[in-house]
Short mmCIF file of C-alpha atoms and ligand atoms in Angstrom, two decimals:
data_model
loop_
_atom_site.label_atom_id
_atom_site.label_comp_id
_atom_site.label_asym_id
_atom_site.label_seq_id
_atom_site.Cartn_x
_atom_site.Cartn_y
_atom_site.Cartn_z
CA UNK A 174 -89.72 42.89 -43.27
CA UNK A 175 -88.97 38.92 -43.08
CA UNK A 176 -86.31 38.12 -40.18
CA UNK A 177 -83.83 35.66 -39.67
CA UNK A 178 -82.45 35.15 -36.63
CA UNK A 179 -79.48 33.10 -35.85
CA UNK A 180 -79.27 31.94 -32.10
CA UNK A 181 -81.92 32.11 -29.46
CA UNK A 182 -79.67 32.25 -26.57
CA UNK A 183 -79.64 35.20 -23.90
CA UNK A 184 -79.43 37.70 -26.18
CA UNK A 185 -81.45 36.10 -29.55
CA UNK A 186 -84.37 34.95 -27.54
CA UNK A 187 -84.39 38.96 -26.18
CA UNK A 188 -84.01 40.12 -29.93
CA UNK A 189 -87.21 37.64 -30.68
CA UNK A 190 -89.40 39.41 -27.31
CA UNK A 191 -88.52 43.01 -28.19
CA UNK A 192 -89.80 42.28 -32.05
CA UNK A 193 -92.60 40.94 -31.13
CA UNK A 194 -93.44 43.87 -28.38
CA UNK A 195 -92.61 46.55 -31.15
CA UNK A 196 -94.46 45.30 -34.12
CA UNK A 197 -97.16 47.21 -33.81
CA UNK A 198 -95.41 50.20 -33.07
CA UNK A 199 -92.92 49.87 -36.35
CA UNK A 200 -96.08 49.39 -38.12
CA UNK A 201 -97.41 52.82 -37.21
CA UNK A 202 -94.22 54.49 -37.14
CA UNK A 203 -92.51 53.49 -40.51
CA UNK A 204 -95.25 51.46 -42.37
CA UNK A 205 -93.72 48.45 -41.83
CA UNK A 206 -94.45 44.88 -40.96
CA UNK A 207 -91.88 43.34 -39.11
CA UNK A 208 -92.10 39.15 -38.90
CA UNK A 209 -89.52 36.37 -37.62
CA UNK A 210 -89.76 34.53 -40.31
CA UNK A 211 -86.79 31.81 -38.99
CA UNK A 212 -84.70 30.75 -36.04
CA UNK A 213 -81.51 28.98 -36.18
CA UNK A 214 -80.39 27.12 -33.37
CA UNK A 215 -77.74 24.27 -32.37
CA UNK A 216 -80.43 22.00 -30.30
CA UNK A 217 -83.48 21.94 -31.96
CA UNK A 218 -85.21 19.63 -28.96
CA UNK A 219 -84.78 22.43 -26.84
CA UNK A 220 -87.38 24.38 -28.66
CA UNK A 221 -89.72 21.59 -28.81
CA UNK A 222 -92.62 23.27 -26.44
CA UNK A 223 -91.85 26.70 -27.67
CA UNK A 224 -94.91 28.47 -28.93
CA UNK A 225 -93.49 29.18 -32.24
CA UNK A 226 -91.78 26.14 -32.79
CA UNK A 227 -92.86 25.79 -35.96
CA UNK A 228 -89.86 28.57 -37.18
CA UNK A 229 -86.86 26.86 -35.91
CA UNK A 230 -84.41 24.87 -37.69
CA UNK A 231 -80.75 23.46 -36.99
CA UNK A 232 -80.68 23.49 -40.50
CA UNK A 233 -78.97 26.61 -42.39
CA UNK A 234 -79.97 25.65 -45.71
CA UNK A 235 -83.54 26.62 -44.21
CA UNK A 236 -82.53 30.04 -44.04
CA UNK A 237 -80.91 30.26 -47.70
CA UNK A 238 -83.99 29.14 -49.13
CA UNK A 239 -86.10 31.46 -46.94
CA UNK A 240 -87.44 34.65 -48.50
CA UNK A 241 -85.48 36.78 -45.84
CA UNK A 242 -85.12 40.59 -46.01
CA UNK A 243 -82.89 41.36 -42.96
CA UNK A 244 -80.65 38.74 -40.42
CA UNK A 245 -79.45 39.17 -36.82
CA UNK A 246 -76.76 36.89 -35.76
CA UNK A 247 -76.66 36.38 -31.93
CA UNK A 248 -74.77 32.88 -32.23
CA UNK A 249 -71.04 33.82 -31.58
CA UNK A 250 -67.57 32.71 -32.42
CA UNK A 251 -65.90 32.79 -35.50
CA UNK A 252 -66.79 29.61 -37.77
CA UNK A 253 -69.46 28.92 -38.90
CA UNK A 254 -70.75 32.47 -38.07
CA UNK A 255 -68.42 34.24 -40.66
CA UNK A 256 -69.70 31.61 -43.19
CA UNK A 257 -73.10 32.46 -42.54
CA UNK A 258 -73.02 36.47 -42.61
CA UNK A 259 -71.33 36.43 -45.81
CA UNK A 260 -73.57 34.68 -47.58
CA UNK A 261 -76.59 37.13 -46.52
CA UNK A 262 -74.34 40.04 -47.08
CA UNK A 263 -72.91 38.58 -50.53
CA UNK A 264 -76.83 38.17 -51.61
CA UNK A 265 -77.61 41.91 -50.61
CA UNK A 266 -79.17 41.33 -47.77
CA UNK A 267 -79.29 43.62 -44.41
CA UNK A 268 -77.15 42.34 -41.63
CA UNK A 269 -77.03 42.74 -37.09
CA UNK A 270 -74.89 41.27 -35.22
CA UNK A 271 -73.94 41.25 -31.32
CA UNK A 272 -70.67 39.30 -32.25
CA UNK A 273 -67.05 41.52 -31.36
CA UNK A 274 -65.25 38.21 -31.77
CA UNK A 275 -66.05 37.99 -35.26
CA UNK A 276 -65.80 41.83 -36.15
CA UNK A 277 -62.47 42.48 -34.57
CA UNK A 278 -61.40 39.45 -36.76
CA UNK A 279 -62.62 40.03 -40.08
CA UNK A 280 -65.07 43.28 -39.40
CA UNK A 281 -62.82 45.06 -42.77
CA UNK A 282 -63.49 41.86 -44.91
CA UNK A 283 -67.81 41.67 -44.41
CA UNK A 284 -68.08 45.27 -44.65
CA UNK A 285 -66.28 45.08 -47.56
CA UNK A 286 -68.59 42.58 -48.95
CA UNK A 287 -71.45 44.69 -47.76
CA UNK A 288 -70.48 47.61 -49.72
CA UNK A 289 -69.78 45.67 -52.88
CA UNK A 290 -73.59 44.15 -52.58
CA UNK A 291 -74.80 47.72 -51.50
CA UNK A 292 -76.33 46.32 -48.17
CA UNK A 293 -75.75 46.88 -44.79
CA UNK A 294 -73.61 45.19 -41.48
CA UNK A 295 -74.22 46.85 -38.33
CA UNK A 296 -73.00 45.69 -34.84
CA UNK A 297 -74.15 48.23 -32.01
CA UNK A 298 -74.52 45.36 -29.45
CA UNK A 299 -71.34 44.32 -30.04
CA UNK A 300 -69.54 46.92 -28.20
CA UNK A 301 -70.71 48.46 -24.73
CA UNK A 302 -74.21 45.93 -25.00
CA UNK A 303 -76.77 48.16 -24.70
CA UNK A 304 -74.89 51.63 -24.64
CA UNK A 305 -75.29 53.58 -28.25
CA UNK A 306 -71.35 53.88 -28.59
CA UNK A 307 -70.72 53.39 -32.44
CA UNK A 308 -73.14 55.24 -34.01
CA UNK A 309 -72.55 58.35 -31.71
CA UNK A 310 -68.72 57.71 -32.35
CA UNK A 311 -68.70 57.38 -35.87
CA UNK A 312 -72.00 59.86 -36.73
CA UNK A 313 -72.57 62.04 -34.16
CA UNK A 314 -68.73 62.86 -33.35
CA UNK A 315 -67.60 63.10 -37.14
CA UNK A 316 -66.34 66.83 -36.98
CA UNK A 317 -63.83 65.31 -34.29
CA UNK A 318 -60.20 64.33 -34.20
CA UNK A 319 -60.53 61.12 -31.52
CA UNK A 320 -57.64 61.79 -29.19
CA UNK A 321 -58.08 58.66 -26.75
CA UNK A 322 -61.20 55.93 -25.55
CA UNK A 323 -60.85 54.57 -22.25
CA UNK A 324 -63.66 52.54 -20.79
CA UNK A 325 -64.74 49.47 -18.75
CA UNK A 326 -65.89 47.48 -21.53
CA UNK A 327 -66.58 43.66 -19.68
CA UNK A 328 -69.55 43.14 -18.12
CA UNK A 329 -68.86 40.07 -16.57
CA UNK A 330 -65.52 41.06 -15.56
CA UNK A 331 -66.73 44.08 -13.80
CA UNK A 332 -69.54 42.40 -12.40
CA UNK A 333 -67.12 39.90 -10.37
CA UNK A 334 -64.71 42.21 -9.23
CA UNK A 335 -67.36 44.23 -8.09
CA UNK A 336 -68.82 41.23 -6.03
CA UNK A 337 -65.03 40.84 -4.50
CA UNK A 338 -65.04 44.21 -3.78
CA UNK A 339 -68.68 44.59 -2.45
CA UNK A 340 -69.48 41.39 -0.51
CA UNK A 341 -66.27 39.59 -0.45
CA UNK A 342 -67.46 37.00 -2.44
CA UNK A 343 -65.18 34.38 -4.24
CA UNK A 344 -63.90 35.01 -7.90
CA UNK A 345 -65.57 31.49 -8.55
CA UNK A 346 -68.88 31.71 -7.20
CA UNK A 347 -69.11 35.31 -8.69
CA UNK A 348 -68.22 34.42 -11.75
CA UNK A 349 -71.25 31.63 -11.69
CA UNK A 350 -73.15 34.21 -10.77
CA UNK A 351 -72.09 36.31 -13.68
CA UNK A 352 -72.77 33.19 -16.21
CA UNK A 353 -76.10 32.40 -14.71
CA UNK A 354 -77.27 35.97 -15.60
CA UNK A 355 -76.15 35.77 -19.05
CA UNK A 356 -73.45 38.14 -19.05
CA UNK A 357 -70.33 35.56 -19.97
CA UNK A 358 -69.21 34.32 -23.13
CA UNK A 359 -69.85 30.69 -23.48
CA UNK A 360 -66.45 30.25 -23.29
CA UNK A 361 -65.86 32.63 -20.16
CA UNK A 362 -61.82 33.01 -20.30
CA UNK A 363 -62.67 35.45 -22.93
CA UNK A 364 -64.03 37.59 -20.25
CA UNK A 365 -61.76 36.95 -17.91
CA UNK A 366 -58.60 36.88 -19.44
CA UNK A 367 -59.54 40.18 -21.20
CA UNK A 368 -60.17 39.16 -24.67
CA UNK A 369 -63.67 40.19 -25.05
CA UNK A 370 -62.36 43.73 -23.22
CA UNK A 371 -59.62 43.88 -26.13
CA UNK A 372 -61.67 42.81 -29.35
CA UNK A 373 -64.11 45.59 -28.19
CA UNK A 374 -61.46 48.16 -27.44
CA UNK A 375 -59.95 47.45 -31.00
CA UNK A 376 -63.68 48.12 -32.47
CA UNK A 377 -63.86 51.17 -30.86
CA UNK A 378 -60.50 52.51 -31.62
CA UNK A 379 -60.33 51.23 -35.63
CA UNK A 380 -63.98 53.35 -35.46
CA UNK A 381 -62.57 55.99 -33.60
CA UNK A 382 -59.14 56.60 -35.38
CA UNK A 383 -59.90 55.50 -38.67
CA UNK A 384 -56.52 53.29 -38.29
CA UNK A 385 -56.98 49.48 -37.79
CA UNK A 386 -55.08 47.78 -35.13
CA UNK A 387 -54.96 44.20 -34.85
CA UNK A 388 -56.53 43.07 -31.40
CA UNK A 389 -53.71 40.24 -30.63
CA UNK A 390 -50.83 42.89 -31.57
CA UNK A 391 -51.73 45.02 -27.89
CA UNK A 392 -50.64 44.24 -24.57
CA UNK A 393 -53.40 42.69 -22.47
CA UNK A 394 -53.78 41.36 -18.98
CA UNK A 395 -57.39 40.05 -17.78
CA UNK A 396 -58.64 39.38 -13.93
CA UNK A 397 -57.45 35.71 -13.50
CA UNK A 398 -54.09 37.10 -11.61
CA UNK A 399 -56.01 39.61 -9.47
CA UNK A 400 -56.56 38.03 -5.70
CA UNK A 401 -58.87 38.57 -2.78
CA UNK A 402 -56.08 40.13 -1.22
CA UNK A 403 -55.16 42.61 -3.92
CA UNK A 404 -58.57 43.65 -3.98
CA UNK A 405 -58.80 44.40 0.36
CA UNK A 406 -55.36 46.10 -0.12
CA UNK A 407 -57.21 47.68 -2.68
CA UNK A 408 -59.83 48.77 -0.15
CA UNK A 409 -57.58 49.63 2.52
CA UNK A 410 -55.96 51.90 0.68
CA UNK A 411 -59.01 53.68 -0.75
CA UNK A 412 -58.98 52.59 -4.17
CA UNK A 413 -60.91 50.17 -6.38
CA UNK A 414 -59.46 47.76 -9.14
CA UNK A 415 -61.44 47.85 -12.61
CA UNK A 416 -60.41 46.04 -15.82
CA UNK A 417 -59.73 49.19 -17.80
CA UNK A 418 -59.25 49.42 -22.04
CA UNK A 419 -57.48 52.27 -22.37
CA UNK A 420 -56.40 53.14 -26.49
CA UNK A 421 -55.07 56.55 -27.46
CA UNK A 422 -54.04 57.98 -31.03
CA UNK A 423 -50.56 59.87 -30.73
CA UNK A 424 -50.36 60.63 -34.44
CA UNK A 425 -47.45 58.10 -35.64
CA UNK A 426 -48.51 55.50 -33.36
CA UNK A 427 -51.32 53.61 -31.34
CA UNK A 428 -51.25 53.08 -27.31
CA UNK A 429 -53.87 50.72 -26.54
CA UNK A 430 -54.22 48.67 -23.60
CA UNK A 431 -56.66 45.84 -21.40
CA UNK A 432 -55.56 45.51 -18.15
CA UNK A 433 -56.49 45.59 -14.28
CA UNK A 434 -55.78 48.90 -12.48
CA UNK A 435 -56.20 50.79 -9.62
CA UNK A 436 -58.67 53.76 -9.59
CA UNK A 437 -59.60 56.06 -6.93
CA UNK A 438 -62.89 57.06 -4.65
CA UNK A 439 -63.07 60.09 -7.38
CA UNK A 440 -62.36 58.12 -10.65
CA UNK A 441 -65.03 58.60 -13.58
CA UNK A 442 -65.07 54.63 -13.19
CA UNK A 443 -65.54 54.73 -9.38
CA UNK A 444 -69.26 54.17 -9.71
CA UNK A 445 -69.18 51.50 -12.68
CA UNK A 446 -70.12 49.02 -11.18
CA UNK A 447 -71.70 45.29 -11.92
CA UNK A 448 -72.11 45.06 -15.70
CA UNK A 449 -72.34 48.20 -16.24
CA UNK A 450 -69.57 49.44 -19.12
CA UNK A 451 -68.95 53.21 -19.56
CA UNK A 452 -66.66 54.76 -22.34
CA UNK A 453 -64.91 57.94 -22.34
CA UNK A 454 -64.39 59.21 -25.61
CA UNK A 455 -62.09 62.66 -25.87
CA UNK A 456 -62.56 64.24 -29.67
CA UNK A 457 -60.34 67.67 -30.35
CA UNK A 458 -63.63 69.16 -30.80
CA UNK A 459 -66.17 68.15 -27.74
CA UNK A 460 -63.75 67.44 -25.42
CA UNK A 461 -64.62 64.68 -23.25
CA UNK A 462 -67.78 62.43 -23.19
CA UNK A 463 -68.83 59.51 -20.91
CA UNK A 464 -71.41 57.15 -22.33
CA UNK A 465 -72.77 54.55 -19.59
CA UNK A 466 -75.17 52.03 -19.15
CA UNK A 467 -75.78 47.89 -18.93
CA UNK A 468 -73.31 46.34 -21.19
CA UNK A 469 -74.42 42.82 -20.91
CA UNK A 470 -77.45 41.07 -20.41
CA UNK A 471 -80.97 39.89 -22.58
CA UNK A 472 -82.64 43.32 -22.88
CA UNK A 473 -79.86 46.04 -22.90
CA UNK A 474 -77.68 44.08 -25.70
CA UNK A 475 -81.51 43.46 -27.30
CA UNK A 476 -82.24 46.90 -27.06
CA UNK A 477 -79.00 47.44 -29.28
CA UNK A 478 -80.03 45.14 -32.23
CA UNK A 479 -83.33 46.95 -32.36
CA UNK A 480 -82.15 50.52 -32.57
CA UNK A 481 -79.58 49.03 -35.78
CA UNK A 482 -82.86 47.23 -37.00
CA UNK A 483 -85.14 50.21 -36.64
CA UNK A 484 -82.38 51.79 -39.15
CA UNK A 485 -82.10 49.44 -41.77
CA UNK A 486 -86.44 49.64 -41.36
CA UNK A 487 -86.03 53.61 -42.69
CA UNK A 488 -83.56 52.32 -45.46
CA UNK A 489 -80.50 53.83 -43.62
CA UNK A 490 -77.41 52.88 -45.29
CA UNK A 491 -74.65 53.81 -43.15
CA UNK A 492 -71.47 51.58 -43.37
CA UNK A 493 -69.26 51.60 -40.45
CA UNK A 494 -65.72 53.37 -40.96
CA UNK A 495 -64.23 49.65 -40.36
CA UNK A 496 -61.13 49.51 -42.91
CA UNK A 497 -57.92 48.02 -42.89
CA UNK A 498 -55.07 50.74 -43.64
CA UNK A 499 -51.63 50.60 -43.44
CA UNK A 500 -49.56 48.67 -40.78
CA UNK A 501 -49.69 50.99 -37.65
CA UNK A 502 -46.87 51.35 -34.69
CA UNK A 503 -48.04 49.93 -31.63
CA UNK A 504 -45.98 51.44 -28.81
CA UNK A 505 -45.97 49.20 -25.86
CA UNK A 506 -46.07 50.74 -22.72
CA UNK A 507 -47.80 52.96 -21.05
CA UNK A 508 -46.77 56.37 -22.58
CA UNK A 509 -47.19 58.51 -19.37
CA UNK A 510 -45.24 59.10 -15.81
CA UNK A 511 -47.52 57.41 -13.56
CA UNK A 512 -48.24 55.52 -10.03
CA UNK A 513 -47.90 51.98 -9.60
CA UNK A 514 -48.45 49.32 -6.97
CA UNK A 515 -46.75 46.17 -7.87
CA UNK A 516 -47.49 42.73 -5.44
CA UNK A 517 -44.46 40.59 -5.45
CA UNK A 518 -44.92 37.00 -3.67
CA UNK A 519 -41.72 35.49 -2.03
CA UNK A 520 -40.29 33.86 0.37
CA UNK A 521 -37.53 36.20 1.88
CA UNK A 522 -40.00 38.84 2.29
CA UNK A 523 -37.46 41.11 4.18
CA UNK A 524 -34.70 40.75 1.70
CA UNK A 525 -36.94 41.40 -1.41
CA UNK A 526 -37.79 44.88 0.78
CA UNK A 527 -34.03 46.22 1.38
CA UNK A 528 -33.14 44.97 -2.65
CA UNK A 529 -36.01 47.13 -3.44
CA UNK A 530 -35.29 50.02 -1.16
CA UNK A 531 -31.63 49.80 -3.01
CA UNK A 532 -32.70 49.46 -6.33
CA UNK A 533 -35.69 52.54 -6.32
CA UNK A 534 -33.90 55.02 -3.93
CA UNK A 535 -35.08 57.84 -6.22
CA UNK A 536 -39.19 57.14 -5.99
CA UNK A 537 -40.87 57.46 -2.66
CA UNK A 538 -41.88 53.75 -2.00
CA UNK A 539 -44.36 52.46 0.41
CA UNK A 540 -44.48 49.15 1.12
CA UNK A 541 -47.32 46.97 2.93
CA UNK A 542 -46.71 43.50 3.93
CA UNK A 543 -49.16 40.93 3.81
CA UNK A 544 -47.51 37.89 5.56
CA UNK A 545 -50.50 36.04 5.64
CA UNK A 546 -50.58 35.17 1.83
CA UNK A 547 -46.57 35.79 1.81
CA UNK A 548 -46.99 39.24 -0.28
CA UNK A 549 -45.38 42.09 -0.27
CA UNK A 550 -47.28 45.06 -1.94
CA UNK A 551 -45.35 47.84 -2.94
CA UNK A 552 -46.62 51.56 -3.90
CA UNK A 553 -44.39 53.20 -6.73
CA UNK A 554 -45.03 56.92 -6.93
CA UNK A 555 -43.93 58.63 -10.69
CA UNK A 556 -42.43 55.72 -12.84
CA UNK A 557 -41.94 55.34 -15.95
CA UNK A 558 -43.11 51.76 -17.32
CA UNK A 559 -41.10 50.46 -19.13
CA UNK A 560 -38.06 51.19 -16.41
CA UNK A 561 -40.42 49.97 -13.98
CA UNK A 562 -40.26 46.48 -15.42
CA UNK A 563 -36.73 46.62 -15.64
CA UNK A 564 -35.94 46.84 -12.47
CA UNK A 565 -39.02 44.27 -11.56
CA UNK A 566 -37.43 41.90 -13.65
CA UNK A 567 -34.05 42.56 -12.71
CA UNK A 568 -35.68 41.27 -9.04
CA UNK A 569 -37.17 38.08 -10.01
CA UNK A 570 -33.67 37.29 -11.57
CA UNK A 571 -32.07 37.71 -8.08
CA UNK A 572 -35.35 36.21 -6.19
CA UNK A 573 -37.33 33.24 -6.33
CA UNK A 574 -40.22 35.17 -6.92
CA UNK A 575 -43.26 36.10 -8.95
CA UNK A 576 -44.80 39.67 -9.39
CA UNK A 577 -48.12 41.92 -10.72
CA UNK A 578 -47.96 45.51 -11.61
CA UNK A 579 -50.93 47.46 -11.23
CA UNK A 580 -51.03 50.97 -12.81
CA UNK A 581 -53.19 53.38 -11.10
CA UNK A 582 -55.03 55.14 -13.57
CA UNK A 583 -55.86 58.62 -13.08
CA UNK A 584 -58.94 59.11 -15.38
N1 NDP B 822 -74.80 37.77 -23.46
C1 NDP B 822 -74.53 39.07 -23.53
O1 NDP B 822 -74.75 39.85 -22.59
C2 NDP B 822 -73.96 39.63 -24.78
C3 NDP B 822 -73.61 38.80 -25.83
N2 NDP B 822 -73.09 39.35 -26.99
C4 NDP B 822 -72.77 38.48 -28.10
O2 NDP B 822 -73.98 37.93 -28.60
C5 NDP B 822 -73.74 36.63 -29.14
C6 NDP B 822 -74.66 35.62 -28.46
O3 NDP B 822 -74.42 35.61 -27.09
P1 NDP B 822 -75.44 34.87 -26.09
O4 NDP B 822 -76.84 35.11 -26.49
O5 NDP B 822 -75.00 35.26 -24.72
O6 NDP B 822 -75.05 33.34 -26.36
P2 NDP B 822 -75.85 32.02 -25.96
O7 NDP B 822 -74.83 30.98 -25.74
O8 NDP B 822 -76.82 32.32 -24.86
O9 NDP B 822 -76.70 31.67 -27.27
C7 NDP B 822 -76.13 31.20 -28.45
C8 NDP B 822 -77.22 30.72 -29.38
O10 NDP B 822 -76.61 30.33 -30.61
C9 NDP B 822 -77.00 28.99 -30.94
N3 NDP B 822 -75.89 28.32 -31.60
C10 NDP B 822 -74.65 28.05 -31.11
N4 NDP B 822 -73.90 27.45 -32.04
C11 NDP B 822 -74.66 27.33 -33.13
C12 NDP B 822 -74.46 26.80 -34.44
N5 NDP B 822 -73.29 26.25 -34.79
N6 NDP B 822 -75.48 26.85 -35.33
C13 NDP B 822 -76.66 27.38 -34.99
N7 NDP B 822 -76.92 27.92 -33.78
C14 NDP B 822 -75.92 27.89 -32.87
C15 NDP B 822 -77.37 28.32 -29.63
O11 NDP B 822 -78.27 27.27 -29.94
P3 NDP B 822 -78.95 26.35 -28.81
O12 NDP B 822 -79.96 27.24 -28.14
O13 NDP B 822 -79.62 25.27 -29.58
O14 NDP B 822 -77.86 25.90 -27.91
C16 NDP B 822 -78.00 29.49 -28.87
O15 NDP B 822 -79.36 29.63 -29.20
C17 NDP B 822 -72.25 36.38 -28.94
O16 NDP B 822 -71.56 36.83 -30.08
C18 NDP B 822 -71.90 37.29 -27.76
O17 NDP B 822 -70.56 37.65 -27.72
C19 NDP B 822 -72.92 40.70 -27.13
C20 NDP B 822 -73.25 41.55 -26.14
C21 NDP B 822 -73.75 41.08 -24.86
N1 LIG B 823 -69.42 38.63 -22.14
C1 LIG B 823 -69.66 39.99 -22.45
C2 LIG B 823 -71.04 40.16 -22.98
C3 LIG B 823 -71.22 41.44 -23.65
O1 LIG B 823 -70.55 41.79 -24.60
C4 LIG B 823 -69.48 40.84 -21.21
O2 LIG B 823 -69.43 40.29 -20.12
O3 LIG B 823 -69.38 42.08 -21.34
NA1 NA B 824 -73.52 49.26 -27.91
#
């Protein structure tokens, strides 16, 4: 089995380590030789000392003319990645990739192109890193009706507001930490502003639901608004906050969600911690299931490509359920009664608290002033969203003031 493998960042030069450490196990397993055959990178000088130099190339045309029976993309983005995997796929040959980006984008379109060439595109690592969350979803659960996914699906995001939350450290210097380990997308405000979370959440749920939602049509909020602050209120108050993707399937319409919220000391999340992801999957069926483990990083997301590759080895030919159908609803708020806390900043701190004392007289409020950073954080038991944020706006009209509303999920 001749590989190509596209990229030899964090995650390609694991793919290359774990190959070479399992050769001789896939040998006496399924028969079969398994040999990186080539190695597309951007920077070829960077390889220069590399002990197997002699495979790399910045030069695609390489890989077309290579004899190449299976290809793992670990390069990212959109162009000229999508280029790249249709060609292999469009010649009948195998396909991996660790690349959401590209699969919540035009996932329906390759696999469409890998059924008309009878091969194979499989992307385990892109969703949950190292966690086997597709295959179980689409294969192991396929007697179920999938009712709802929620999960923490960002490494790096949960890795800094862990550090916030942990050791007070700064958003900044944990989020250097975050991209020296490898966990962030080279272009981190993916990550942080939640798109990574969403293109994920929309590969799970289009899986999941057998409906395909468009990841750009869903509301989505990422960490860049959460503060130090918000996170020791947070911790004064006994909760956590977690970037949560939240998607559930109520028949004639989708609910789907990325956003920060607060959880509780007893939340299935509670413990998530670092880069950990977990999912939560709830089929008519089974019930619920958590599925948990590193979701960034060299080895775990590694560990993913292998598992597809050890497939396509035994001639597996699986195609995910990733189709386009028709338009679906997309209902914008959250569909259930639930608790908020909402952080307004102003300046009249005491006149923003008797307005909202006026204007929520039925819901038991609490409120919690934090002078020091001119907030006001306000607890808002039973609400419905979308009045919620009616009455929020209908204060920043009246007020020279800016707000963030937290739900506080209950899962
Ligand atoms: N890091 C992680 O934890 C995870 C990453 N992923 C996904 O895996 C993919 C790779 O991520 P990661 O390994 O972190 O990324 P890196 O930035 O570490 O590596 C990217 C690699 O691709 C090469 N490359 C970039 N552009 C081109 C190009 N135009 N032509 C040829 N080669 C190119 C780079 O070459 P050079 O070395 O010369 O610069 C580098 O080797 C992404 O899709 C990411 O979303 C998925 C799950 C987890
Ligand atoms: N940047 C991603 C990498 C894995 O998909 C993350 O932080 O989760
Ligand atoms: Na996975």
């Amino acid at each position: 089995m001749r590989v190509a493998l596209l990229g030899y960042g964090t995650v390609g030069s694991g793919v290359y380590e774990l190959i070479q450490k399992n050769t001789t196990a896939v040998k006496t397993n399924f028969d079969r030789k398994l040999e990186v055959v080539k190695i597309l990178v951007k920077n070829l000088d960077k390889y220069k000392s590399h002990e197997a130099y002699h495979l790399f190339t910045n030069d695609f045309n390489d890989l077309k003319n290579a004899d190449i029976d299976i290809a793992i993309e670990t390069i990212g983005g959109i162009s000229p990645t999508g280029d790249y995997l249709k060609h292999f796929l469009s010649h009948g040959i195998p396909v991996i990739t660790a690349n959401k980006d590209l699969i919540a984008e035009i996932g329906s379109e390759l696999i469409e192109i890998a059924r008309e060439h009878n091969t194979i595109l499989s992307f385990e690592a892109s969703v949950g890193g190292g966690i086997p969350i597709l295959k179980p979803l689409q294969e192991s659960l396929a007697g179920n009706e999938i009712k709802n996914i929620s999960a923490v699906l960002n490494g790096t995001t949960n890795y800094i507001l862990t550090k916030m939350y942990e050791d007070n450290m700064g958003y900044d210097e944990a989020l250097s930490l975050a991209q020296s380990m490898g966990f962030a997308e080279a272009d981190p405000t993916s990550d942080v502003e939640g798109y990574d979370a969403m293109r994920k959440l929309v590969i799970l749920s289009t899986i999941g639901y057998k409906k395909h939602i468009r990841w750009t049509d869903l509301p989505l909020e990422g960490i860049s608004r959460v503060t130090a602050r918000d996170i020791a209120f947070a911790k004064d108050e006994n909760y956590k906050i977690k970037l949560i993707a939240f998607s559930e399937d109520m028949g004639d319409a989708i609910y789907g969600t990325v956003r920060p919220v607060f959880i509780t000391q007893q939340s299935k999340y509670a413990k998530i911690d670092n880069e950990f992801n977990a999912v939560l999957v709830e089929g008519d069926a089974v019930g619920e299931l958590m599925f948990t483990g590193k979701g960034a990083g060299k080895y775990p997301t590694a560990s993913a490509i292998l598992g597809d590759l050890m497939d396509i080895i035994q001639n597996k030919k699986i195609l995910p359920s990733y189709i386009y159908q028709d338009e679906v609803k997309i209902i914008k708020h959250y569909p259930k009664e639930a608790k908020y806390v909402v952080r307004f900043q102003a300046k009249d701190l005491n006149l923003l608290a008797a307005k909202l004392f006026s204007l929520f007289s039925d819901h038991g409020l609490k409120l919690t002033l934090a002078s020091e950073t001119q907030s006001l954080y306000v607890q808002v038991t039973e609400s419905n969203e979308k009045t919620l944020l009616e009455k929020l706006n209908q204060i920043t009209e009246t007020f020279n003031c800016n707000y963030i509303h937290y739900l506080v999920y209950d899962k």
